[in-house]
Each structure stands twice: as C-alpha cells, then as structure tokens.
mmCIF file of C-alpha atoms in Angstrom:
data_model
loop_
_atom_site.group_PDB
_atom_site.id
_atom_site.type_symbol
_atom_site.label_atom_id
_atom_site.label_comp_id
_atom_site.label_asym_id
_atom_site.label_seq_id
_atom_site.Cartn_x
_atom_site.Cartn_y
_atom_site.Cartn_z
ATOM 1 C CA UNK A 24 59.590 -82.354 58.734
ATOM 2 C CA UNK A 25 56.351 -84.028 58.495
ATOM 3 C CA UNK A 26 53.939 -82.932 55.802
ATOM 4 C CA UNK A 27 50.958 -80.629 56.497
ATOM 5 C CA UNK A 28 47.759 -82.211 55.440
ATOM 6 C CA UNK A 29 44.485 -80.520 54.603
ATOM 7 C CA UNK A 30 41.401 -82.306 56.268
ATOM 8 C CA UNK A 31 37.849 -81.768 55.178
ATOM 9 C CA UNK A 32 34.824 -83.101 56.913
ATOM 10 C CA UNK A 33 31.256 -82.469 55.628
ATOM 11 C CA UNK A 34 27.972 -82.103 57.730
ATOM 12 C CA UNK A 35 24.405 -81.558 56.688
ATOM 13 C CA UNK A 36 21.368 -79.974 58.520
ATOM 14 C CA UNK A 37 18.268 -78.320 58.197
ATOM 15 C CA UNK A 38 17.063 -75.284 59.276
ATOM 16 C CA UNK A 39 14.524 -72.464 58.532
ATOM 17 C CA UNK A 40 15.050 -68.940 58.139
ATOM 18 C CA UNK A 41 13.709 -65.612 56.930
ATOM 19 C CA UNK A 42 15.622 -62.394 55.776
ATOM 20 C CA UNK A 43 13.932 -59.313 56.958
ATOM 21 C CA UNK A 44 16.275 -57.010 55.335
ATOM 22 C CA UNK A 45 15.954 -58.487 51.822
ATOM 23 C CA UNK A 46 13.359 -57.511 49.222
ATOM 24 C CA UNK A 47 12.090 -60.922 47.668
ATOM 25 C CA UNK A 48 10.789 -64.289 48.203
ATOM 26 C CA UNK A 49 13.635 -65.017 51.001
ATOM 27 C CA UNK A 50 12.005 -62.335 52.878
ATOM 28 C CA UNK A 51 9.509 -65.032 53.841
ATOM 29 C CA UNK A 52 10.317 -67.875 56.450
ATOM 30 C CA UNK A 53 11.426 -70.843 54.295
ATOM 31 C CA UNK A 54 13.960 -73.635 54.807
ATOM 32 C CA UNK A 55 16.873 -75.143 53.402
ATOM 33 C CA UNK A 56 18.917 -78.667 53.628
ATOM 34 C CA UNK A 57 22.160 -77.042 54.136
ATOM 35 C CA UNK A 58 25.769 -78.640 53.791
ATOM 36 C CA UNK A 59 28.748 -77.484 55.610
ATOM 37 C CA UNK A 60 32.265 -78.318 54.756
ATOM 38 C CA UNK A 61 34.790 -77.681 57.590
ATOM 39 C CA UNK A 62 38.513 -77.687 56.629
ATOM 40 C CA UNK A 63 41.543 -77.618 58.647
ATOM 41 C CA UNK A 64 45.269 -78.052 58.227
ATOM 42 C CA UNK A 65 47.133 -80.044 60.612
ATOM 43 C CA UNK A 66 50.986 -81.537 60.735
ATOM 44 C CA UNK A 67 50.815 -85.537 59.876
ATOM 45 C CA UNK A 68 51.908 -87.359 62.992
ATOM 46 C CA UNK A 69 54.608 -89.728 61.631
ATOM 47 C CA UNK A 70 54.067 -92.232 64.530
ATOM 48 C CA UNK A 71 50.108 -92.548 64.202
ATOM 49 C CA UNK A 72 50.001 -91.652 60.537
ATOM 50 C CA UNK A 73 46.810 -89.128 61.306
ATOM 51 C CA UNK A 74 46.948 -85.626 61.111
ATOM 52 C CA UNK A 75 43.619 -84.765 62.467
ATOM 53 C CA UNK A 76 41.088 -87.046 63.402
ATOM 54 C CA UNK A 77 38.116 -86.973 61.463
ATOM 55 C CA UNK A 78 36.163 -87.737 64.696
ATOM 56 C CA UNK A 79 37.527 -85.163 66.696
ATOM 57 C CA UNK A 80 36.472 -82.577 64.014
ATOM 58 C CA UNK A 81 32.951 -84.213 64.024
ATOM 59 C CA UNK A 82 32.625 -83.757 67.900
ATOM 60 C CA UNK A 83 33.561 -80.308 67.968
ATOM 61 C CA UNK A 84 31.001 -79.265 65.175
ATOM 62 C CA UNK A 85 28.492 -81.580 66.754
ATOM 63 C CA UNK A 86 29.051 -79.234 69.962
ATOM 64 C CA UNK A 87 29.314 -75.725 68.700
ATOM 65 C CA UNK A 88 27.311 -75.548 65.654
ATOM 66 C CA UNK A 89 24.585 -78.226 65.422
ATOM 67 C CA UNK A 90 22.547 -77.672 68.487
ATOM 68 C CA UNK A 91 21.629 -74.050 67.214
ATOM 69 C CA UNK A 92 21.383 -74.923 63.666
ATOM 70 C CA UNK A 93 19.978 -78.649 62.957
ATOM 71 C CA UNK A 94 16.268 -78.311 62.720
ATOM 72 C CA UNK A 95 16.003 -75.079 64.213
ATOM 73 C CA UNK A 96 14.875 -71.295 63.115
ATOM 74 C CA UNK A 97 18.316 -69.327 62.486
ATOM 75 C CA UNK A 98 16.178 -66.015 63.062
ATOM 76 C CA UNK A 99 15.748 -67.299 66.615
ATOM 77 C CA UNK A 100 19.588 -66.411 67.599
ATOM 78 C CA UNK A 101 20.494 -64.322 64.311
ATOM 79 C CA UNK A 102 18.691 -60.905 63.276
ATOM 80 C CA UNK A 103 19.680 -61.441 59.553
ATOM 81 C CA UNK A 104 20.645 -65.068 58.821
ATOM 82 C CA UNK A 105 22.245 -64.706 55.356
ATOM 83 C CA UNK A 106 24.280 -67.311 54.412
ATOM 84 C CA UNK A 107 27.243 -64.856 54.741
ATOM 85 C CA UNK A 108 26.296 -63.968 58.524
ATOM 86 C CA UNK A 109 25.668 -67.797 59.180
ATOM 87 C CA UNK A 110 29.095 -68.752 58.033
ATOM 88 C CA UNK A 111 30.797 -65.846 59.948
ATOM 89 C CA UNK A 112 28.784 -67.109 63.377
ATOM 90 C CA UNK A 113 29.952 -70.535 62.295
ATOM 91 C CA UNK A 114 33.644 -69.400 62.063
ATOM 92 C CA UNK A 115 33.371 -67.467 65.406
ATOM 93 C CA UNK A 116 32.388 -70.720 66.976
ATOM 94 C CA UNK A 117 34.741 -73.216 65.764
ATOM 95 C CA UNK A 118 38.065 -70.850 65.443
ATOM 96 C CA UNK A 119 38.850 -71.276 68.910
ATOM 97 C CA UNK A 120 38.152 -75.146 69.723
ATOM 98 C CA UNK A 121 39.326 -76.418 66.235
ATOM 99 C CA UNK A 122 43.017 -76.013 65.567
ATOM 100 C CA UNK A 123 44.059 -75.117 62.378
ATOM 101 C CA UNK A 124 40.866 -73.973 61.015
ATOM 102 C CA UNK A 125 41.318 -73.182 57.433
ATOM 103 C CA UNK A 126 38.124 -72.644 55.529
ATOM 104 C CA UNK A 127 34.161 -73.100 55.768
ATOM 105 C CA UNK A 128 31.823 -73.795 52.980
ATOM 106 C CA UNK A 129 28.018 -73.456 53.423
ATOM 107 C CA UNK A 130 25.525 -74.497 50.799
ATOM 108 C CA UNK A 131 21.987 -73.597 50.876
ATOM 109 C CA UNK A 132 21.184 -75.511 48.069
ATOM 110 C CA UNK A 133 23.239 -77.780 45.724
ATOM 111 C CA UNK A 134 24.554 -74.835 43.357
ATOM 112 C CA UNK A 135 24.883 -71.865 45.824
ATOM 113 C CA UNK A 136 27.931 -71.959 47.988
ATOM 114 C CA UNK A 137 29.398 -69.220 50.297
ATOM 115 C CA UNK A 138 33.234 -69.691 51.291
ATOM 116 C CA UNK A 139 34.850 -68.118 54.171
ATOM 117 C CA UNK A 140 38.664 -68.403 55.240
ATOM 118 C CA UNK A 141 39.102 -65.747 57.976
ATOM 119 C CA UNK A 142 40.583 -62.569 57.937
#
C-alpha cells in the first residue's frame, strides 16, 4: 500500500482588522503581515511519485481565501476577526475543495501562531 504523505504549503498576506470586543490596543484598527500554513495529507501516487500537487493547493487557497483577505479589512466580512475566528472561517472555506485538509496554522506575527485541526 502506498504511504500517506503530509503536504505543507505556506502563504503570506497583509490585512487590517480591529477587535471590537477586546479591551486593549487591538480594539483599534491595525494591520498584520500574516502567514498561513495549509497542511493536508494524501496517498503517494506510485506512478507519478506525487501525493498532492503543491500547485493544486495554491490554486484552492488563492481562489477561496486570498480575495477576501489579502490587502483587505477583515472586519468587512467578519464582525470580530480574532485569529481564532479567522482560522475557523478559513477552515470552512477550505475543507470542501481541499481534500485531506489536516491542519491550518495562522501567524499574525512571527511569535504568535493559531493552530486549528478541525473538530
């Protein structure tokens, strides 16, 4: 039986948001240079030697996530765009069109990362 492989693809985007339910500086409009890591699993195709084409993952994320996120204001489509709520929204957008979706990681800054693996 061919082995299962884990495929990881990183994306970067810039977006602004304000956290209206948070008491602190993040309540005001501010921006981040985000990094998103999409992790999927797939069975290695013994003929092609490929489990999941990196380009296919890129196409799905570029279609489903980036038009609403990159150089946008996240509050335009989400009332309270915390990292937690953003990653949940991303999961919902990707879980259908991206087979084998295993995990999402979202960095707002280099030292802060939110991880979600589905229910």
